[in-house]
Amino acid sequence: MALRLLFAVILVAAAGSARAADPSEALPEESKPCLACHSAEGAPKVDAAAFASSVHLALGCTGCHAGVDLAKHPAAKPERVNCAGCHADATKHYEASIHAAQRAKGNETAPACATCHTPHEVSAAAVGEGLKDACLGCHAAAADTHKKWLPNAAKHLEVVACAACHAPAVQRKVDLRLYDGGGQKRVSEDLVPGFAERVRALDKQGQGLDPAQLRNLLDHLAQEGKVAQPLLIGRIEIRNGAESHHLAGKATALRDCQRCHSAGAEPFQSVTVSVQGADGKTLRFEAQKEVLSSPISVDSVRAFYAIGGTRISLLDVLLALALLAGVSAPLVHLALRKLLRKKQG
Amino acid sequence: MEATKKVLVIDDDPVVGKSFQRVLGGKGYAVISAASGAEALDRLAREDYDVVYADIKMPGMDGLEVTERIKASRPWLPVVIVTGYGSQENEARAAKLGVAGFLNKPLSPDMIEGSAQLALMQEAKPAAAKAGTQAGPVSFIKNVGLFIAAPFIGLAYVVAFPFIGLGLLGWLAIKALAHRGVDVDQPSSPDSDVR
Amino acid sequence: MEKLYVHPLPVRIWHWINAAGFIVLILTGIQLRYADLFHVLPFPVTVRAHNWVGFTLIVNYFLWLLFYLFTDKIKVYHPELDPAKHFRNTLRQLQYYGYGIFKGDPNPHHVSLYHKFNPLQSVAYQVIMILLVPIQFYTGLLLWDLERFGGSVALFGGVRVVDTVHVSLFVFFIAFIFVHPYLASLGHTWSAHFKAMLTGYEEVD
């Protein structure tokens, strides 16, 4: 992936002087004249390859940058991009956020849409680590400040979306992402053609994959051999994406561990299994919440566990039995000793 | 010369203790007598001795049993067995326990003094040999090897136990039932054959 | 009564630190796993307490380990290599606990310097001290910092597998913590073994 990107970047750079060899055949025709200038020095540069893999590719340049009159451009700037035109809900929540408040106060460094959602390589929030990096890009000390109070802070930052704690109104869920090679690389749809059909065939009732079905699915992938060592890595994500823009101040951030680390915690009530779609979006498939607590899925979801929240119920039963045995065996033995001694005495 | 050597003589017959006192008394030995195994163990618990003489045939704990107890807690302490009933079986048992000598009654003063000297020499030798091997790397590796192997051998025993244990238990139960059938006519026979 | 020095000082120190630590680990462990049922300390405080007591016990374990490795007392933890003898003695001991003790029979096991454990204890402690306790420490260490030990966690089979092993052993130790003091009270007086673990001297008849 990184190699391909690098390759594309080199190509774009080369194309700068040659004005030829467009790296992305996928670009719509109407975008090509724009990129002819916007990939060269002198004009705001657009990474053609990144744009080609963005979810906004289909919109083309003019989908967002409306009203460019080529006769007057570049002297006349295009209008400001109106994200709210499509993303009204997210924008509404953004407007209520600490970021928007700071911006309204005149804080130029406070982020607007494109600050976090990098222009021209917009991808769905849940796809990669990009958004977390965007947060840490400004909040550089966050990794350390979390360490001060949060046990296993690095792990938390890795598997919990920032908004899960910093946007109090969100609803959380678990996404079990399918990885290749023991967690090296996310599995994309084209690597496993027919994945969706297989999931649907397993989950006949449409109630989501149950623990046994999930295990079947992974066994099948392993047998098929296209995915070496398939592995599900869980992440706490946001179910209602728009609300995640309502980022609040530090003081209102979630600090109550038990919101996740206790039985029946809200994030573990909704579970999906996902692969990366060909169009840059994430393909999700419902799973039953029992996949997080069933002894059957100890192996299937071996790379995801939240203490207290996703505990294996069978172990609770064993613990109760051990407690019962540990207390009653000595008591019964003691009682027998006293009784039988008396009889003899 | 070195300090007085302490000798513990275990015999239900007080005459034996007195004769040891007569022979060894003036020669740098202090002789203390114990009339039973229990008394001897009690004395051993309270003070240290250099050599022990034990008579085999005594009421209660016999001399070999006393020796076994002594060897379990003080493997280094030399024990000399004294008996009027020297049998091959007893001698073999005594050898297995690692006794320092085996004397048949009647005892002569030479036998008493000679055995005491021999036992004390033997005491010095194994102690030195013991110290030597203990520092050796071979014995260390063997000890640690057994230590590391222990839990796995233990687990194997635990797994095998239900199979072997139940079979054995069944066999013991049958034996016990048969034994009980006999026992009815002879009440309260002490379990003298247990150990 | 003969007195035998069977619990040397390092072992006694190790034992009582370990005992106190185990109780704290069990209590904090219960709160961590069942925060919805028991909530005494704030969650992150409980995690820290659990971690630090865990580290203390790991260090303490090495006190125990080094003592046994470098003294001839290591024989206490040597296996019985003769299976016939092992099973015979085990059955005799079980028969005592399950039957003989009710009749007032004497304990078939006689404590001696290199055999302080009866056959049941011997196997139990070999498995517990040389296998289960180190596994519990190792899994605990991995869970302490999943990021730092990411490679080991993956090698072990993933965080859920590590946790399942940790909790399974925890279940075992919960039963142990009740049964152990009870069995310790079965000396010639109820307090004999407790005193022995304080003074080092076991009274032997």
XYZ file of C-alpha atoms in Angstrom:
745
model
C 0.000 0.000 0.000
C 2.678 2.428 1.096
C 4.785 1.401 -1.861
C 1.959 1.979 -4.257
C 1.364 5.400 -2.805
C 5.016 6.282 -3.053
C 5.017 5.126 -6.621
C 2.012 7.293 -7.394
C 3.629 10.278 -5.731
C 6.774 9.851 -7.813
C 4.629 9.598 -10.911
C 2.754 12.749 -10.023
C 6.015 14.559 -9.485
C 7.327 13.337 -12.811
C 4.125 14.374 -14.506
C 4.653 17.862 -13.154
C 7.042 18.721 -15.986
C 5.907 16.261 -18.612
C 2.218 17.132 -18.230
C 1.511 13.575 -19.149
C 1.134 10.036 -17.797
C -1.775 10.735 -15.473
C -1.361 8.346 -12.553
C -5.034 7.726 -12.090
C -7.023 6.590 -15.029
C -9.905 6.486 -12.587
C -10.183 10.269 -12.454
C -13.253 11.596 -14.191
C -12.602 13.385 -17.471
C -13.713 16.761 -16.196
C -11.121 16.626 -13.389
C -8.170 16.139 -15.655
C -7.804 19.703 -16.862
C -7.904 20.892 -13.236
C -5.224 18.489 -12.162
C -3.046 19.489 -15.082
C -2.320 22.712 -13.191
C -3.053 21.540 -9.647
C -0.372 18.904 -9.726
C 2.319 21.343 -10.778
C 4.181 23.993 -8.841
C 2.499 27.350 -8.582
C -1.055 26.219 -8.031
C -2.442 24.669 -4.814
C -1.376 21.099 -5.213
C -3.772 18.193 -5.230
C -2.510 14.668 -4.792
C -4.198 13.034 -7.751
C -3.584 9.509 -6.539
C -5.027 10.254 -3.107
C -8.038 11.941 -4.642
C -8.514 8.939 -6.894
C -8.929 6.727 -3.832
C -11.080 9.211 -1.933
C -14.755 8.634 -1.363
C -15.382 11.929 -3.125
C -13.843 10.789 -6.388
C -17.209 10.335 -8.021
C -18.059 13.973 -7.338
C -15.152 15.206 -9.376
C -13.572 18.621 -8.747
C -16.654 20.650 -9.473
C -18.813 18.568 -7.154
C -17.380 20.614 -4.302
C -15.606 23.519 -5.994
C -18.615 24.926 -7.778
C -18.706 28.072 -9.804
C -15.197 28.116 -11.190
C -15.153 30.179 -14.341
C -12.081 29.054 -16.213
C -11.960 32.352 -18.043
C -11.342 34.218 -14.756
C -9.629 31.440 -12.763
C -7.143 31.525 -11.065
C -7.606 35.244 -10.522
C -11.123 34.634 -9.226
C -11.061 32.146 -6.343
C -13.721 29.457 -6.266
C -16.408 29.638 -3.645
C -15.835 28.215 -0.214
C -16.622 24.527 -0.131
C -19.931 23.891 1.574
C -19.603 20.549 3.349
C -22.945 21.110 5.054
C -24.643 20.867 1.707
C -24.318 17.116 1.934
C -23.275 16.594 5.548
C -25.881 18.697 7.287
C -26.150 16.459 10.318
C -22.414 16.244 10.958
C -22.048 19.979 10.434
C -24.813 20.695 12.908
C -22.977 18.672 15.555
C -19.689 20.266 14.594
C -21.207 23.679 15.120
C -21.951 22.684 18.712
C -18.430 21.417 19.301
C -15.529 22.978 21.160
C -13.711 23.184 17.840
C -16.382 25.407 16.289
C -16.610 27.479 19.468
C -12.891 28.131 19.376
C -13.084 29.046 15.732
C -15.929 31.439 16.401
C -13.745 33.071 19.043
C -11.234 33.737 16.330
C -8.848 30.936 17.057
C -7.465 30.343 13.583
C -5.798 27.071 14.588
C -9.069 25.483 15.634
C -10.072 22.940 13.034
C -12.751 23.272 10.400
C -13.933 20.256 8.363
C -10.912 19.959 6.126
C -8.422 20.241 8.961
C -9.225 16.761 10.168
C -10.733 15.314 6.997
C -7.736 16.032 4.801
C -8.928 17.712 1.576
C -8.913 15.542 -1.513
C -8.237 12.340 0.322
C -11.419 12.220 2.317
C -12.230 8.718 3.394
C -14.844 7.324 5.699
C -13.920 8.046 9.304
C -13.828 4.412 10.237
C -11.401 3.324 7.547
C -8.001 3.961 8.979
C -5.928 5.571 11.662
C -6.040 8.860 9.776
C -8.486 10.581 12.063
C -6.663 9.657 15.241
C -3.493 11.031 13.693
C -5.416 14.211 12.874
C -6.365 14.582 16.555
C -2.848 13.858 17.777
C -1.474 16.214 15.127
C -2.692 19.141 17.226
C -3.110 17.451 20.597
C 0.438 16.192 20.607
C 0.595 15.860 24.368
C -2.521 13.704 24.471
C -0.605 10.445 24.383
C 1.284 11.479 27.507
C -1.597 13.046 29.379
C -3.612 9.867 28.924
C -0.718 7.849 30.321
C -0.946 9.802 33.563
C -4.232 8.318 34.570
C -5.272 5.722 32.027
C -3.819 2.227 32.464
C -2.676 0.678 29.195
C -3.022 4.151 27.650
C -1.266 3.287 24.393
C -3.598 0.347 23.828
C -6.618 2.497 24.565
C -5.509 5.154 22.064
C -4.989 2.423 19.503
C -8.324 0.653 19.797
C -10.720 3.324 21.001
C -11.816 6.076 18.635
C -11.064 9.455 20.226
C -14.671 10.534 19.881
C -15.839 7.524 21.871
C -14.821 9.381 25.024
C -14.504 12.983 23.810
C -17.917 13.306 22.220
C -20.237 12.471 25.090
C -23.386 12.130 22.974
C -22.150 9.309 20.804
C -23.303 5.735 20.837
C -20.477 3.268 20.702
C -20.036 -0.109 19.162
C -17.404 -2.682 18.421
C -16.072 -3.153 14.937
C -14.107 -6.334 14.432
C -11.824 -5.542 11.533
C -10.484 -8.380 9.477
C -6.714 -8.339 9.193
C -4.275 -10.385 7.199
C -1.026 -11.992 8.296
C -1.692 -11.892 12.015
C -2.645 -8.227 12.091
C -0.320 -6.826 9.460
C -2.787 -5.470 6.942
C -6.502 -4.890 6.684
C -8.250 -7.299 4.378
C -9.916 -5.611 1.464
C -12.947 -6.838 -0.389
C -11.105 -7.722 -3.563
C -8.843 -10.134 -1.670
C -11.842 -12.126 -0.539
C -14.416 -12.042 -3.344
C -17.730 -13.467 -2.266
C -17.138 -12.506 1.377
C -20.495 -10.787 1.635
C -22.283 -13.769 0.097
C -20.591 -16.138 2.517
C -21.601 -14.044 5.500
C -25.185 -13.934 4.262
C -25.176 -17.679 3.660
C -23.981 -18.298 7.217
C -26.325 -15.779 8.799
C -29.519 -17.129 7.284
C -31.886 -15.489 9.750
C -30.223 -12.140 9.276
C -29.786 -11.685 13.020
C -26.075 -11.208 12.745
C -23.328 -13.791 12.946
C -23.451 -15.888 16.071
C -20.277 -17.185 17.705
C -20.312 -20.494 15.851
C -20.966 -18.810 12.495
C -18.166 -16.347 13.093
C -15.817 -19.214 13.846
C -16.958 -20.953 10.647
C -16.316 -17.826 8.661
C -12.755 -17.517 9.963
C -12.070 -21.222 9.519
C -13.240 -20.914 5.950
C -11.002 -17.928 5.288
C -8.029 -19.776 6.725
C -8.773 -22.842 4.601
C -9.239 -20.778 1.486
C -5.699 -19.523 2.004
C -6.129 -16.111 0.401
C -5.872 -14.506 3.792
C -2.859 -15.752 5.678
C -3.752 -16.054 9.371
C -7.020 -14.116 9.353
C -7.345 -12.098 12.529
C -10.145 -9.925 13.875
C -8.938 -6.822 15.667
C -11.632 -5.020 17.564
C -12.059 -1.277 17.828
C -14.484 0.847 19.754
C -16.130 3.055 17.181
C -19.032 5.401 16.847
C -22.414 4.105 15.788
C -23.904 7.506 15.042
C -21.063 9.138 13.129
C -22.596 12.607 12.942
C -22.600 12.974 16.755
C -18.901 12.260 16.856
C -18.353 15.774 15.533
C -19.799 17.158 18.744
C -16.405 17.048 20.443
C -16.549 18.572 23.884
C -13.966 20.056 26.201
C -11.643 17.949 28.266
C -13.725 18.402 31.388
C -16.733 16.638 29.939
C -14.758 13.797 28.365
C -15.613 10.335 29.558
C -13.404 9.218 32.427
C -15.634 6.586 33.887
C -13.898 3.281 33.114
C -17.042 1.361 33.828
C -18.801 2.769 30.809
C -16.895 0.038 29.027
C -15.437 -2.135 31.762
C -18.521 -3.671 33.259
C -21.040 -6.277 32.273
C -23.563 -5.200 29.676
C -21.642 -1.996 28.906
C -23.123 -0.030 26.041
C -20.250 -0.324 23.520
C -20.523 -4.104 23.455
C -24.205 -4.235 22.591
C -23.555 -3.686 18.916
C -20.928 -5.606 17.002
C -19.927 -5.599 13.367
C -17.344 -7.478 11.371
C -15.768 -5.433 8.612
C -13.555 -5.617 5.568
C -12.304 -2.711 3.518
C -14.505 -2.043 0.496
C -13.065 -1.457 -2.963
C -14.508 2.067 -3.077
C -12.733 3.215 0.073
C -15.738 2.585 2.264
C -15.983 -0.064 4.917
C -18.134 -3.117 4.377
C -19.757 -4.061 7.644
C -21.641 -7.146 8.624
C -23.698 -7.459 11.745
C -22.626 -9.905 14.428
C -24.448 -10.867 17.577
C -23.106 -9.358 20.771
C -22.552 -12.884 22.130
C -19.442 -13.183 19.957
C -17.724 -11.078 22.596
C -18.599 -13.296 25.531
C -19.013 -16.818 24.237
C -16.422 -19.487 25.030
C -16.752 -20.517 21.377
C -15.204 -17.281 20.195
C -12.161 -17.227 22.478
C -10.135 -17.966 19.381
C -12.178 -16.017 16.814
C -11.941 -12.725 18.668
C -8.678 -13.538 20.381
C -7.281 -10.088 19.626
C -10.101 -8.205 21.320
C -10.935 -8.189 24.983
C -12.095 -5.490 27.343
C -11.780 -6.524 30.966
C -15.132 -6.698 32.693
C -17.049 -5.707 29.585
C -16.527 -8.664 27.303
C -15.894 -11.356 29.847
C -16.513 -14.971 29.027
C -19.603 -16.035 30.895
C -18.436 -19.623 31.336
C -15.538 -18.420 33.476
C -18.005 -16.603 35.736
C -19.793 -19.885 36.319
C -16.496 -21.638 37.040
C -15.548 -18.877 39.437
C -18.824 -19.242 41.307
C -18.291 -22.994 41.516
C -14.711 -22.563 42.729
C -15.883 -20.143 45.385
C -18.631 -22.504 46.448
C -16.282 -25.491 46.533
C -13.543 -23.535 48.261
C -15.873 -22.452 51.058
C -18.049 -25.517 51.416
C -15.454 -28.289 51.159
C -13.601 -27.180 54.315
C -16.894 -26.542 56.124
C -18.301 -29.961 55.268
C -15.028 -31.648 56.197
C -14.892 -29.753 59.464
C -18.490 -30.610 60.273
C -17.863 -34.286 59.563
C -14.815 -34.243 61.792
C -16.700 -32.670 64.682
C -19.698 -34.957 64.293
C -17.743 -38.168 64.017
C -15.373 -37.237 66.822
C -18.293 -36.686 69.146
C -19.791 -40.005 68.235
C -16.592 -41.751 69.147
C -15.784 -39.617 72.153
C 41.767 -33.035 71.585
C 38.369 -31.975 70.353
C 35.310 -31.525 72.526
C 33.485 -34.355 74.214
C 31.481 -36.496 71.811
C 27.894 -37.097 72.837
C 26.570 -40.618 72.491
C 22.890 -41.495 72.732
C 22.143 -45.113 73.625
C 18.574 -46.284 73.034
C 17.711 -49.516 74.795
C 14.817 -50.571 76.975
C 17.343 -52.475 79.078
C 19.193 -49.936 81.290
C 22.135 -52.336 81.672
C 23.203 -51.636 78.085
C 23.416 -47.906 78.679
C 25.479 -48.490 81.792
C 27.971 -50.691 79.982
C 28.428 -48.028 77.300
C 29.013 -45.521 80.078
C 31.636 -47.799 81.583
C 33.503 -48.317 78.343
C 33.302 -44.842 76.809
C 32.944 -42.663 79.902
C 36.617 -41.920 80.470
C 37.572 -41.616 76.825
C 36.144 -38.291 75.764
C 32.554 -39.464 75.330
C 29.431 -38.434 77.209
C 26.889 -41.244 77.236
C 23.196 -40.507 77.588
C 20.610 -43.294 77.717
C 17.067 -43.328 76.448
C 14.697 -46.117 77.391
C 12.468 -45.847 74.316
C 12.389 -44.539 70.773
C 10.017 -41.773 71.786
C 12.312 -40.606 74.571
C 15.283 -40.700 72.185
C 13.532 -38.561 69.593
C 12.534 -36.161 72.317
C 16.158 -35.841 73.439
C 17.356 -35.467 69.863
C 14.891 -32.656 69.348
C 16.335 -30.759 72.277
C 20.049 -31.307 71.865
C 22.591 -32.465 69.349
C 24.383 -35.807 69.524
C 27.357 -37.132 67.632
C 26.426 -40.805 67.428
C 23.368 -42.894 68.266
C 23.148 -46.573 69.267
C 19.741 -48.143 68.810
C 18.525 -51.545 69.938
C 16.193 -53.191 67.444
C 13.830 -54.953 69.762
C 12.059 -52.508 72.014
C 8.443 -52.091 73.031
C 6.648 -49.438 70.959
C 8.840 -48.058 68.221
C 11.522 -50.539 67.240
C 15.120 -49.525 66.648
C 14.858 -49.530 62.886
C 11.816 -47.275 62.948
C 13.646 -44.900 65.276
C 16.567 -44.953 62.835
C 14.259 -44.139 59.959
C 12.873 -41.148 61.840
C 16.335 -39.970 62.793
C 17.627 -40.333 59.246
C 14.633 -38.423 57.887
C 15.367 -35.376 60.007
C 19.140 -35.737 60.514
C 20.559 -37.673 57.599
C 24.080 -36.847 58.706
C 23.839 -38.333 62.210
C 25.519 -41.774 62.384
C 23.342 -44.513 63.878
C 24.701 -47.883 64.975
C 22.225 -50.725 65.284
C 22.593 -53.050 68.275
C 20.697 -56.318 68.418
C 20.602 -59.670 70.061
C 18.596 -61.099 67.197
C 20.760 -60.469 64.159
C 18.766 -61.536 61.146
C 19.647 -61.030 57.498
C 16.410 -59.209 56.945
C 17.105 -56.733 59.730
C 20.634 -56.216 58.551
C 19.401 -55.487 55.023
C 16.828 -53.013 56.290
C 19.453 -51.316 58.413
C 21.856 -51.080 55.486
C 19.109 -49.517 53.398
C 18.616 -46.850 56.027
C 22.292 -46.021 55.817
C 23.402 -47.037 59.331
C 26.987 -46.593 60.386
C 27.308 -50.071 61.879
C 25.511 -53.240 62.963
C 26.519 -54.846 66.282
C 25.389 -58.257 67.536
C 25.038 -58.818 71.257
C 26.864 -59.680 73.401
C 28.975 -56.544 73.168
C 32.628 -56.396 74.097
C 34.336 -53.129 75.177
C 36.414 -53.265 71.978
C 33.290 -53.533 69.822
C 31.762 -50.535 71.565
C 34.789 -48.277 71.332
C 35.723 -49.434 67.809
C 32.236 -48.867 66.460
C 32.082 -45.424 68.066
C 35.368 -44.395 66.462
C 34.320 -45.840 63.122
C 30.950 -44.111 63.216
C 32.520 -40.764 64.028
C 35.012 -41.165 61.194
C 32.219 -42.049 58.843
C 30.352 -38.994 59.963
C 33.231 -36.772 58.938
C 33.678 -38.433 55.563
C 30.164 -38.249 54.099
C 29.878 -34.707 55.342
C 32.933 -33.713 53.336
C 31.814 -35.735 50.337
C 28.359 -34.231 50.617
C 29.718 -30.713 50.644
C 31.849 -31.552 47.617
C 29.061 -32.876 45.457
C 26.664 -30.186 46.490
C 28.879 -27.472 45.112
C 29.446 -29.423 41.911
C 27.741 -28.123 38.790
C 26.552 -31.603 37.833
C 24.556 -32.005 40.981
C 23.220 -28.461 40.605
C 22.018 -29.147 37.081
C 20.491 -32.428 38.180
C 18.706 -30.720 41.066
C 17.384 -27.923 38.894
C 16.434 -30.376 36.148
C 14.363 -32.406 38.578
C 12.880 -29.170 39.929
C 11.781 -28.050 36.484
C 10.542 -31.511 35.562
C 8.559 -31.769 38.794
C 5.367 -29.955 37.738
C 5.156 -31.907 34.498
C 5.678 -35.230 36.220
C 3.159 -33.998 38.777
C 0.615 -33.187 36.066
C 1.178 -36.600 34.508
C 0.466 -38.161 37.903
C -2.661 -36.066 38.286
C -3.918 -37.114 34.848
C -3.056 -40.751 35.459
C -4.496 -40.760 38.947
C -8.162 -41.381 38.104
C -7.208 -44.449 36.116
C -4.596 -45.950 38.406
C -6.144 -44.573 41.566
C -9.622 -45.953 41.002
C -8.249 -49.383 40.173
C -6.104 -49.388 43.277
C -8.885 -47.996 45.409
C -11.195 -50.757 44.261
C -8.587 -53.331 45.091
C -7.997 -51.792 48.515
C -11.713 -51.620 49.176
C -12.097 -55.318 48.461
C -9.149 -56.039 50.705
C -10.501 -53.795 53.433
C -13.908 -55.420 53.290
C -12.356 -58.841 53.576
C -10.203 -57.607 56.435
C -13.201 -56.194 58.226
C -15.006 -59.518 57.918
C -12.149 -61.116 59.863
C -11.873 -58.210 62.235
C -15.341 -58.660 63.673
C -14.200 -61.568 65.836
C -11.054 -59.864 67.066
C -12.092 -56.377 68.110
C -9.742 -53.419 68.344
C -6.598 -54.903 66.895
C -4.141 -52.071 66.516
C -3.044 -51.281 63.005
C 0.404 -52.629 63.647
C 0.877 -53.694 60.041
C 0.235 -50.281 58.542
C 3.806 -49.176 58.422
C 7.714 -33.554 70.662
C 10.623 -33.178 68.321
C 11.076 -29.865 66.598
C 12.239 -29.764 63.014
C 13.369 -26.634 61.245
C 11.430 -27.110 58.009
C 10.545 -23.537 57.003
C 13.749 -21.490 56.661
C 13.514 -17.733 57.055
C 13.490 -16.814 53.330
C 10.635 -19.244 52.761
C 8.663 -17.809 55.653
C 9.175 -14.240 54.457
C 8.199 -15.267 50.953
C 5.142 -17.141 52.221
C 3.594 -14.309 54.209
C 4.303 -11.615 51.618
C 2.828 -13.934 49.032
C -0.208 -14.661 51.177
C -0.961 -10.988 51.767
C -0.315 -10.201 48.100
C -2.567 -13.003 46.903
C -5.441 -11.711 48.982
C -5.018 -8.177 47.622
C -4.708 -9.504 44.074
C -7.825 -11.616 44.449
C -9.857 -8.744 45.873
C -8.682 -6.202 43.308
C -9.006 -8.837 40.583
C -12.624 -9.424 41.548
C -13.318 -5.722 41.398
C -11.649 -5.356 38.008
C -13.618 -8.193 36.518
C -16.876 -7.501 38.318
C -16.842 -3.722 38.610
C -20.608 -3.845 38.128
C -20.990 -5.926 41.313
C -18.169 -4.726 43.562
C -17.003 -1.187 43.498
C -14.743 -0.181 46.349
C -11.872 1.758 44.797
C -11.871 3.878 41.640
C -11.153 1.660 38.657
C -7.748 3.064 37.640
C -6.599 2.941 41.270
C -7.613 -0.699 41.433
C -5.676 -1.405 38.251
C -2.583 0.259 39.674
C -2.876 -1.559 42.989
C -3.292 -4.854 41.143
C -0.238 -4.097 39.007
C 2.060 -3.045 41.814
C 1.121 -5.847 44.137
C 1.667 -8.150 41.169
C 5.159 -6.785 40.619
C 5.937 -7.158 44.304
C 4.927 -10.788 44.188
C 7.018 -11.400 41.081
C 10.088 -10.065 42.887
C 9.070 -12.041 45.951
C 8.761 -15.181 43.843
C 12.392 -14.824 42.863
C 13.320 -14.775 46.544
C 11.622 -18.133 46.834
C 13.072 -19.431 43.581
C 16.663 -18.432 44.288
C 16.488 -19.846 47.777
C 15.407 -23.229 46.489
C 17.703 -23.236 43.466
C 20.802 -22.579 45.504
C 20.211 -24.683 48.598
C 19.802 -28.422 48.968
C 16.255 -27.703 50.131
C 15.412 -27.927 46.450
C 14.803 -31.609 47.169
C 11.510 -30.602 48.741
C 10.365 -29.789 45.207
C 11.765 -32.861 43.542
C 9.293 -35.276 42.009
C 8.739 -38.804 43.285
C 10.189 -40.754 40.397
C 8.744 -44.077 41.456
C 5.109 -44.019 40.263
C 4.126 -47.023 42.372
C 5.364 -45.294 45.505
C 3.725 -42.034 44.488
C 0.309 -43.549 43.940
C 0.499 -45.714 47.041
C 1.379 -42.754 49.234
C -1.150 -40.497 47.522
C -3.938 -42.971 48.119
C -2.868 -43.420 51.713
C -2.946 -39.648 52.184
C -6.323 -39.336 50.468
C -7.670 -42.167 52.569
C -6.523 -40.242 55.624
C -8.220 -36.991 54.629
C -11.356 -38.717 53.388
C -11.755 -41.322 56.112
C -8.966 -41.851 58.633
C -9.052 -38.334 59.985
C -12.681 -38.784 61.019
C -11.711 -41.815 63.079
C -8.782 -39.999 64.637
C -6.129 -42.002 62.786
C -2.649 -40.523 62.736
C -1.517 -38.651 59.643
C 0.351 -41.176 57.481
C 2.814 -38.507 56.441
C 5.740 -37.732 58.688
C 7.371 -34.392 58.153
C 11.113 -34.618 57.700
C 13.769 -32.239 56.453
C 13.594 -33.142 52.801
C 9.995 -34.296 52.824
C 8.048 -31.499 54.368
C 5.153 -32.084 51.983
C 2.838 -35.061 52.011
C 2.366 -36.717 48.594
C -0.708 -34.610 47.781
C 0.958 -31.367 48.798
C 4.099 -32.370 46.996
C 2.419 -32.682 43.599
C 0.119 -29.736 44.249
C 2.944 -27.375 45.171
C 5.238 -28.529 42.407
C 2.532 -27.783 39.856
C 1.438 -24.563 41.554
C 4.823 -23.040 42.325
C 6.814 -24.100 39.293
C 4.089 -23.941 36.649
C 0.855 -22.163 37.568
C 2.244 -19.237 39.554
C 4.824 -18.347 36.878
C 2.119 -18.575 34.186
C -0.082 -16.301 36.259
C 2.761 -13.807 36.648
C 3.597 -13.973 32.967
C 0.025 -13.439 31.771
C -0.386 -10.683 34.334
C 2.739 -8.979 33.055
C 1.458 -9.153 29.477
C -1.890 -7.676 30.495
C -0.136 -4.892 32.399
C 1.172 -3.342 29.189
C -0.433 -4.806 26.108
C 1.362 -2.396 23.825
C 4.880 -3.074 25.114
C 4.338 -6.828 25.093
C 2.293 -6.812 21.893
C 4.535 -9.403 20.256
C 4.383 -11.779 23.204
C 0.631 -11.308 23.481
C 0.198 -12.282 19.817
C 2.518 -15.242 20.311
C 0.458 -16.357 23.296
C -2.619 -16.325 21.062
C -4.049 -12.846 21.564
C -5.227 -10.727 24.473
C -8.398 -12.763 24.970
C -6.421 -15.982 25.302
C -3.995 -14.345 27.739
C -6.884 -13.080 29.812
C -8.732 -16.393 29.723
C -5.639 -18.168 31.061
C -5.150 -15.471 33.701
C -8.753 -15.710 34.847
C -8.832 -19.514 34.778
C -5.851 -19.635 37.115
C -7.480 -16.929 39.212
C -10.501 -19.235 39.551
C -8.181 -21.997 40.739
C -6.414 -19.744 43.229
C -9.738 -18.581 44.666
C -10.553 -22.153 45.649
C -6.984 -22.589 46.894
C -7.118 -19.579 49.195
C -9.959 -21.191 51.159
C -8.785 -24.783 51.152
C -5.169 -23.978 52.004
C -5.733 -22.490 55.482
C -8.212 -25.232 56.275
C -5.710 -27.952 55.435
C -3.119 -25.990 57.388
C -5.368 -26.232 60.436
C -5.234 -30.037 60.410
C -1.969 -30.274 62.356
C -1.782 -31.924 65.757
C -3.408 -28.752 67.022
C -5.298 -26.389 64.759
C -2.634 -23.710 65.046
C 0.445 -25.959 64.817
C 1.177 -25.390 61.135
C 0.430 -21.676 61.366
C 2.949 -21.365 64.192
C 5.423 -23.413 62.192
C 5.145 -20.995 59.298
C 5.975 -18.182 61.724
C 8.767 -19.796 63.715
C 10.090 -22.198 61.097
C 9.861 -25.166 63.463
C 7.377 -27.917 62.784
C 6.582 -30.131 65.753
C 6.978 -33.755 64.840
C 6.109 -36.732 66.996
